[in-house]
Coordinates of C-alpha atoms in Angstrom, one line a residue:
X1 CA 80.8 60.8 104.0
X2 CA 77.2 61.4 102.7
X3 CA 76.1 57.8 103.2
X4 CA 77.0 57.7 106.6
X5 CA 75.4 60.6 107.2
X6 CA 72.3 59.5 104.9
X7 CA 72.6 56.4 107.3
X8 CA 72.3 58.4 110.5
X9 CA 69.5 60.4 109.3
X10 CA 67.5 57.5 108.0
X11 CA 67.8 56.1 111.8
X12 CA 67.2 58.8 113.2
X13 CA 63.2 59.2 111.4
X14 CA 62.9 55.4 111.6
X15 CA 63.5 56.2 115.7
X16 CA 60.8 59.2 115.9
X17 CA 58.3 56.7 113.2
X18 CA 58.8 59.2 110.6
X19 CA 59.6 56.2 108.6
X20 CA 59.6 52.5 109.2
X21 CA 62.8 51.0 109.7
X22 CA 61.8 48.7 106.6
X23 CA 61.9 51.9 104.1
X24 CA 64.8 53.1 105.9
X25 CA 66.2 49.8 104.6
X26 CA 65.3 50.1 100.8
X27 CA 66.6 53.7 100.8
X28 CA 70.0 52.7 101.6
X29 CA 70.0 50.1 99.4
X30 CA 69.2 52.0 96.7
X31 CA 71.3 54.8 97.1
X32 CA 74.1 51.8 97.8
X33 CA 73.2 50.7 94.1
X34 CA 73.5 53.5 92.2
X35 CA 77.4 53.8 90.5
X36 CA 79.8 55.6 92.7
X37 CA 81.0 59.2 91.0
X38 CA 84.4 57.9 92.7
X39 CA 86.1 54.6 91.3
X40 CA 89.8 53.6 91.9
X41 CA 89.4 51.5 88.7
X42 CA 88.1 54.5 86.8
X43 CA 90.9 57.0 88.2
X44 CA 93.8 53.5 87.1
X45 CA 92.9 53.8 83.8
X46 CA 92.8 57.2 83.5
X47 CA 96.6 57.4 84.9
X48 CA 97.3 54.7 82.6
X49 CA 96.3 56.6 79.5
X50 CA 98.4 59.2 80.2
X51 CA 101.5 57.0 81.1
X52 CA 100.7 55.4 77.4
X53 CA 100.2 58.8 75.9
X54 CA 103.6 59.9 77.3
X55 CA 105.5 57.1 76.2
X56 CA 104.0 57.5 73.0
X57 CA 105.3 60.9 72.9
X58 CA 108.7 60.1 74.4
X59 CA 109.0 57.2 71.9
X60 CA 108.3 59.7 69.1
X61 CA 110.7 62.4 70.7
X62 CA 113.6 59.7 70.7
X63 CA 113.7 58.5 67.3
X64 CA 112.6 62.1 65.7
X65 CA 115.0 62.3 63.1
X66 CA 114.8 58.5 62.3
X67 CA 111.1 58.6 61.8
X68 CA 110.0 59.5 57.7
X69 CA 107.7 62.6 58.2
X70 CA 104.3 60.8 56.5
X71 CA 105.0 58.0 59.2
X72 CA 105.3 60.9 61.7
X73 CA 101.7 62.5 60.3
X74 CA 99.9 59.1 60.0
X75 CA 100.8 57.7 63.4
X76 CA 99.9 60.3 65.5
X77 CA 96.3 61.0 63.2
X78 CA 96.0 57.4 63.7
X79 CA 96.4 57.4 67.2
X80 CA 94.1 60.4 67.7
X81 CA 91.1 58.2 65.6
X82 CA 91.5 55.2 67.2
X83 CA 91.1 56.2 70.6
X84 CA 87.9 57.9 69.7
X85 CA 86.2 55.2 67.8
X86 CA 87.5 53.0 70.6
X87 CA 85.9 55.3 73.2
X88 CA 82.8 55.9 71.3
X89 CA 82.5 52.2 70.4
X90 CA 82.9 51.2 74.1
X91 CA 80.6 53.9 75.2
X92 CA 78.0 52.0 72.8
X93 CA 78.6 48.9 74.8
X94 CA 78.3 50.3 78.0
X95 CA 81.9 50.2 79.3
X96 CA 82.5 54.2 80.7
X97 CA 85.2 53.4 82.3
X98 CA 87.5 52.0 80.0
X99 CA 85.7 54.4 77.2
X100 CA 87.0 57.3 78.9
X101 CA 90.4 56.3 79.2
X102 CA 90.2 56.2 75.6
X103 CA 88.9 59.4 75.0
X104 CA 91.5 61.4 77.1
X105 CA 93.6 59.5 75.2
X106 CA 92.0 61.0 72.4
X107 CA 91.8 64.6 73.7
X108 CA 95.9 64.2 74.7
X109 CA 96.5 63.1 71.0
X110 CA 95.1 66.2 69.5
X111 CA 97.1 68.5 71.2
X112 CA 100.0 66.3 70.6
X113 CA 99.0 66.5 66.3
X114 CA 98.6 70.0 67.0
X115 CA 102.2 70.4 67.8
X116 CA 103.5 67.9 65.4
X117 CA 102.0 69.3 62.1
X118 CA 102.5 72.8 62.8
X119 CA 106.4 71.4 63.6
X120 CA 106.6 69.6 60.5
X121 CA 105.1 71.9 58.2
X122 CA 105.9 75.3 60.0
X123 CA 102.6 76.5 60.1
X124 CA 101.9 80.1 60.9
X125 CA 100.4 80.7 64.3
X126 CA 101.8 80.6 67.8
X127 CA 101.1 79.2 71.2
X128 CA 98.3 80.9 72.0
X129 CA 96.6 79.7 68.7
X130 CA 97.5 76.1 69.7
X131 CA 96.4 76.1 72.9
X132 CA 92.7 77.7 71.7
X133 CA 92.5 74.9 68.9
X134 CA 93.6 72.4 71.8
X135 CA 90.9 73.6 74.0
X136 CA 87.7 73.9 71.1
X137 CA 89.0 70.6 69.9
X138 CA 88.8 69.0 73.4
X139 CA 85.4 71.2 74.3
X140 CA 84.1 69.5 70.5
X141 CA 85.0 65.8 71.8
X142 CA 83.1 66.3 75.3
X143 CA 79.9 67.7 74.0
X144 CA 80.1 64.6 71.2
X145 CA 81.0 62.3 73.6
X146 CA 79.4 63.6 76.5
X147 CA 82.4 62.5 78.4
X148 CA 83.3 63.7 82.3
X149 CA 86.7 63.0 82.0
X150 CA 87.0 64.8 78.5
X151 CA 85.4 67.8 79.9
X152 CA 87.7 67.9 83.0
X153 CA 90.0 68.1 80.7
X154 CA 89.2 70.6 79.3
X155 CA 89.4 72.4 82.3
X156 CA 92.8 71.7 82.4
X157 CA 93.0 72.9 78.9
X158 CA 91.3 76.5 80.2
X159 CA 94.0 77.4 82.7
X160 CA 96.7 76.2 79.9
X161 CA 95.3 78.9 77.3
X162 CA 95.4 81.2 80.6
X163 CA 98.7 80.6 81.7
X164 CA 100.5 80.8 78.0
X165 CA 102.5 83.4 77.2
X166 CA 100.4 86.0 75.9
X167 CA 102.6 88.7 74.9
X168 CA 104.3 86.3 72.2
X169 CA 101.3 86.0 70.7
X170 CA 100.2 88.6 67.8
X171 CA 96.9 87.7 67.6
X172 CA 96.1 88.7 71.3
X173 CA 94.8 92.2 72.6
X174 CA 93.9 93.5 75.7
X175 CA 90.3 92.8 75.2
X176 CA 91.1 89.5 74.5
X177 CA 93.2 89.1 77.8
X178 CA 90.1 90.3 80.0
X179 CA 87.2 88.5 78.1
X180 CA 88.4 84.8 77.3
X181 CA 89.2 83.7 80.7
X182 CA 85.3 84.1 82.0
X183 CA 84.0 83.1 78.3
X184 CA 85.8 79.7 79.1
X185 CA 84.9 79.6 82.2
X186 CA 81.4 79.9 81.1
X187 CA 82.2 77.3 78.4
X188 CA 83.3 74.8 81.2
X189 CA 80.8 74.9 83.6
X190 CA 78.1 74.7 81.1
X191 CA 80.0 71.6 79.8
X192 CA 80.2 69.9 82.9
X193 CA 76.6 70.5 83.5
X194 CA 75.7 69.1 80.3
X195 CA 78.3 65.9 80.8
X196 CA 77.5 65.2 84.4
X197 CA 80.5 65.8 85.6
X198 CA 79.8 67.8 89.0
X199 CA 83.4 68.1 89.7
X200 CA 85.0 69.2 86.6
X201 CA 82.5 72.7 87.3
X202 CA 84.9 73.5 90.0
X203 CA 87.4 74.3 87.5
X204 CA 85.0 76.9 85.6
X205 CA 84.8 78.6 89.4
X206 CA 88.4 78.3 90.0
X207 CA 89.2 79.8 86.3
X208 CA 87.0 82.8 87.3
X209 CA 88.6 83.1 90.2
X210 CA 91.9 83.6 87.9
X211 CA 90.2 85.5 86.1
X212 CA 89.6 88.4 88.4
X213 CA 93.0 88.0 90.1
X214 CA 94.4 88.7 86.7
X215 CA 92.2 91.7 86.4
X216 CA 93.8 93.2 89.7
X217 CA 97.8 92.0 88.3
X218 CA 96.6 94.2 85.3
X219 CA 95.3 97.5 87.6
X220 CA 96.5 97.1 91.3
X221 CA 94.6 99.8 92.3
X222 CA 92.2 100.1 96.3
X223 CA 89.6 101.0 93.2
X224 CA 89.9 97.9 91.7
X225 CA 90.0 95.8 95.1
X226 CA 86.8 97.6 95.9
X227 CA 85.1 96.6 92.7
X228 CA 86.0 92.9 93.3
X229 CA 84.8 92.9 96.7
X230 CA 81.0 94.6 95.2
X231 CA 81.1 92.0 92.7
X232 CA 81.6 89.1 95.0
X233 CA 79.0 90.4 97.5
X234 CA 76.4 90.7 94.4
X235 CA 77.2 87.5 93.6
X236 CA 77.2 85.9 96.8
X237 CA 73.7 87.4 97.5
X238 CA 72.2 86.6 93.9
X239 CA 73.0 82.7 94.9
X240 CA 72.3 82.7 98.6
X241 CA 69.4 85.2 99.2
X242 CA 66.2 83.1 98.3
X243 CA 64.0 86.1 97.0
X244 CA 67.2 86.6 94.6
X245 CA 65.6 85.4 91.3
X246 CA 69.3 83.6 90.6
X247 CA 68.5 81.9 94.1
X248 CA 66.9 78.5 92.5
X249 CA 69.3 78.1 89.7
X250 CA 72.0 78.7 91.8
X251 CA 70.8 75.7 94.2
X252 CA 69.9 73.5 91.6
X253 CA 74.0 73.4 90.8
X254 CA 75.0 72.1 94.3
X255 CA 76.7 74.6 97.1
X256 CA 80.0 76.0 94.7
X257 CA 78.1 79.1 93.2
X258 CA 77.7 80.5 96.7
X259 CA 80.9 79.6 98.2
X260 CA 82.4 81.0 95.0
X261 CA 81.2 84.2 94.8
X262 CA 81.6 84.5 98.8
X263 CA 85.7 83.4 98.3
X264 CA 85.9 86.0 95.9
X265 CA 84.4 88.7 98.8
X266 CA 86.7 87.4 101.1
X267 CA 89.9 87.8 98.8
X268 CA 88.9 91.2 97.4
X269 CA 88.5 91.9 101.4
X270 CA 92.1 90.6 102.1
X271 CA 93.8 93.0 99.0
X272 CA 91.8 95.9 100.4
X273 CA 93.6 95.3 103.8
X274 CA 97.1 95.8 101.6
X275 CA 96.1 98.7 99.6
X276 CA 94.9 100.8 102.5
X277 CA 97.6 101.7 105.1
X278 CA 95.9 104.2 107.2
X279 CA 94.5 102.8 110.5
X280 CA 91.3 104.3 110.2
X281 CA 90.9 102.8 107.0
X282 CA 92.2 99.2 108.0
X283 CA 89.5 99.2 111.0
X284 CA 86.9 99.7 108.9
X285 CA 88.2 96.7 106.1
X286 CA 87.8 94.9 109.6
X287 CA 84.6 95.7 110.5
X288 CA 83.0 95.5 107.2
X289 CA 85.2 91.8 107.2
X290 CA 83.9 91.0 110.3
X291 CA 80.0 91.6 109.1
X292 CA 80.3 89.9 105.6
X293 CA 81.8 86.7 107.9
X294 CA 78.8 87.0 110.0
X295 CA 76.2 87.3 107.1
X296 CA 77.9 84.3 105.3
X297 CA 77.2 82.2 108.5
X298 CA 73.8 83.6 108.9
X299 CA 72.7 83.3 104.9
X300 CA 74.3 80.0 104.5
X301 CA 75.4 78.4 107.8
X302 CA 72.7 75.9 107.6
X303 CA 72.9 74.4 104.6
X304 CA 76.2 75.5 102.8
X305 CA 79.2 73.8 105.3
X306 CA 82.1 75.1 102.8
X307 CA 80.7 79.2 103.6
X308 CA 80.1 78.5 107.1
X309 CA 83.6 76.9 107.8
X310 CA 85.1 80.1 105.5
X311 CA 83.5 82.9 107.6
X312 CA 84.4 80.9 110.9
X313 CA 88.0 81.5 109.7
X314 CA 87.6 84.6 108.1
X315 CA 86.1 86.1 111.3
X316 CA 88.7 84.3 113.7
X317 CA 91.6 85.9 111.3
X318 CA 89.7 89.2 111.1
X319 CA 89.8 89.3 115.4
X320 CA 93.1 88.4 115.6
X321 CA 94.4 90.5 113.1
X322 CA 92.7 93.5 114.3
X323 CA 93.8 92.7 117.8
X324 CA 97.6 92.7 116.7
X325 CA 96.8 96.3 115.2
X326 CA 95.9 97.7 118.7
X327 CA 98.0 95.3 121.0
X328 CA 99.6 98.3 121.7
X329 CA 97.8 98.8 125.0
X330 CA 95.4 97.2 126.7
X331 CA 92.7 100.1 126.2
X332 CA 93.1 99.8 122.6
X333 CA 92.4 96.1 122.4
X334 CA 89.5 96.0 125.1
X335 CA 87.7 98.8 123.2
X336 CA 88.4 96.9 119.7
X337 CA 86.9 93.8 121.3
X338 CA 83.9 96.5 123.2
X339 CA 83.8 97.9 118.9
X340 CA 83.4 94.3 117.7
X341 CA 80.9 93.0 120.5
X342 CA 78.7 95.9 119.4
X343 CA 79.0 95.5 115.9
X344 CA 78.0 91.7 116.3
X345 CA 75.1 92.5 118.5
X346 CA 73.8 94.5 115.7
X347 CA 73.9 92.3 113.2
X348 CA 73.0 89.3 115.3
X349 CA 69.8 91.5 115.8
X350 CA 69.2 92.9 112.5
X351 CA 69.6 88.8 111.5
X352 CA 67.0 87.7 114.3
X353 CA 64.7 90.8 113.2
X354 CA 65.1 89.4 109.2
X355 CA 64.3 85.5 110.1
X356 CA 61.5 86.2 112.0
X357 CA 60.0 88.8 109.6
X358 CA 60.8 86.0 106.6
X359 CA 59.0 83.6 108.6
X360 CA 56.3 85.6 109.3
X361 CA 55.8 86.0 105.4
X362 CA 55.7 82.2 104.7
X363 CA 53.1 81.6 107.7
X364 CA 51.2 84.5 105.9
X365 CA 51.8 83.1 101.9
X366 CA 50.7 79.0 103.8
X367 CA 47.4 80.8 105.3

C-alpha cells in the first residue's frame, strides 16, 4: 500500500517539476530494493518451526514413560543449543530468514526444558515462576540475537505471564499484579526498538492496554473509569501536541503511541457511559465524547489515518447513541442535534483560532 502510494506521489512532483521524472525513477527503485519487512518465505519457516517444535513435543509426550529420564534431559537441552548455534551461525552468514526460524525454535525449546526439568525433578516453584523464567529467557535470546521474530515472541510470552493463573501462585502480591504488566510492556517495546522489529511494538501497546483493563476488573469504580480516561487524554496529548516535549520521540516510533494512548481515551469514555446511569450524566460522557473525537481528527487527522478513522467512528457512534437516548420525541432529538451543532461550532472555532495562532508563531520564529 505505501509504494503505491510513494508511486503516486513521486508522479505527482515529477508532473508539477518538483522533481524530474528521472529521480522519480531511482527513488522507486531504491525503495523497490530494499528487503521487504513482509516475506511469505520468512512467515513458511516460521510456521514450520513450530509444526517441528510440536511434533517434537508430541513425540516426547507419546513415549514419556519409555523414554530413560537423562535421555529426556539431554534431548530437549540439546535441542534448545542447537537451534541457537544454528541461528546464530546462520545469522553470521547472512541467512535471517532461515536463522530465525531457528531461533524461535530455540525460544519454544526453553519453555519446553522449563517444563520438563521442573517435571522430572519436582522442582519448587509454580506457573507463574515458569512463565517469568520463559519470558527473561526469551527477552535474553532477543537482545543476544537481536532477533524480530524472537522478540515477537516474547510478546507472546508477556500476555502468557499475564493471563496465568495468578492466585496459584505464592510468590505473587497485589503489587506485583499492577506493576509487571506495564514493566513488560516497557521491556517489549524497548526490545522491539532495539531488534527492529516495528511490529512486535504493537504488542507492548496492546499489553498496556491489558494492563489498565485489568486495573478497572480489579476496582470497577466511575472513579477509576475517570482516571483511565485523564490518563489517556495526557497521553494522547504528550504524543500528538508538538510543543509536548514527548512530541518528537513519540514521532520518531511511527503513528502507535498516539493512536494508543487515544484508544485508551476512547475505552475509558465507553466504561464511563456504563457506570453513570443518570441522563444528565450520560449527555455530558456524550459531549465530552463527542469533543475528544473532534480533537483526535483535528490534532492528528493529517498525518495519523488509524486516530482519524477512530474518532470518525467514535463520533458517528457517539450521535447515534445519544440520538437513541432522546428518540423519545422529536424535540428531544432536534435539540440534541441543535446541543451538538453548537458544541462542534465551538470547537471547530476554538481549532481554527489555535492553527492560525500556531501558524502565526512559525511565520514569526522563520522571520
Amino acid at each position: 500500500m505505501y509504494r503505491s502510494w510513494l508511486e503516486r506521489d513521486l508522479k505527482t512532483w515529477a508532473a508539477q517539476g518538483l522533481i524530474d521524472a528521472k529521480t522519480a525513477t531511482v527513488l522507486l527503485k531504491e525503495y523497490d530494493s530494499r528487503p521487504s519487512s513482509f516475506s511469505v518465505g520468512r512467515v513458511l519457516l516460521i510456521i514450520a518451526a513450530l509444526l517441528f517444535a510440536a511434533a517434537v513435543l508430541l513425540l516426547v509426550a507419546a513415549n514419556w514413560e519409555a523414554i530413560p529420564r537423562l535421555v529426556r534431559l539431554a534431548g530437549i537441552i540439546g535441542v534448545l543449543w542447537a537451534a541457537y548455534f544454528g541461528g546464530g551461525a546462520l545469522l553470521a552468514r547472512g541467512a535471517e530468514r532461515l536463522a530465525a526460524a531457528f531461533l524461535v525454535l530455540g525460544a519454544l525449546s526453553f519453555g519446553g526444558a522449563i517444563a520438563l526439568v521442573g517435571q522430572m525433578y519436582h522442582l519448587s516453584g509454580d506457573a507463574l515462576q515458569a512463565a517469568l523464567v520463559w519470558f527473561g529467557g526469551t527477552v535474553a535470546a532477543a537482545v543476544l540475537f537481536r532477533s524480530g521474530a524472537v522478540t515477537v515472541v516474547a510478546g507472546f510470552l508477556a500476555f502468557v505471564v499475564s493471563g496465568t493463573d495468578w492466585t496459584q501462585s505464592y510468590s505473587a502480591d497485589q503489587m506485583l499484579l499492577l506493576w509487571l504488566m506495564p514493566l513488560m510492556a516497557v521491556i517489549v517495546i524497548a526490545l522491539a526498538r532495539y531488534t527492529g522489529a516495528g511490529r512486535a511494538r504493537h504488542l507492548g501497546y496492546l499489553l498496556l492496554v491489558a494492563w489498565l483493563a485489568f486495573i478497572y476488573s480489579e476496582y470497577s469504580t466511575a472513579t477509576t473509569a475517570i482516571a483511565i480516561v485523564v490518563f489517556g487524554a495526557v497521553a494522547y496529548l504528550a504524543a500528538a501536541l508538538p510543543q509536548s516535549p514527548l512530541h518528537a520521540a513519540a514521532r520518531s516510533a511511527g503513528s502507535a503511541p498516539a493512536f494508543y494512548a487515544y484508544l485508551v481515551l476512547m475505552l475509558g469514555l465507553v466504561v464511563l457511559h456504563v457506570e453513570f446511569d443518570a441522563v444528565g450524566e450520560r449527555l455530558a460522557v456524550g459531549i465530552v465524547t463527542l469533543g475528544a473525537a473532534i480533537a483526535g481528527i483535528a490534532l492528528s487527522g493529517k498525518e495519523n489515518g488509524a486516530v482519524r478513522y477512530l474518532g470518525y467512528v467514535a463520533f458517528a457512534a457517539e450521535t447515534l447513541y445519544l440520538a437513541s437516548e432522546t428518540i423519545g420525541s422529536i424535540i428531544g432529538t432536534s435539540g440534541f442535534f441543535l446541543v451538538a451543532g453548537l458544541v462542534v461550532a465551538a470547537i471547530a472555532w476554538a481549532v481554527i483560532a489555535l492553527e492560525r495562532r500556531l501558524a502565526s508563531n512559525e511565520d514569526k520564529a522563520e522571520a
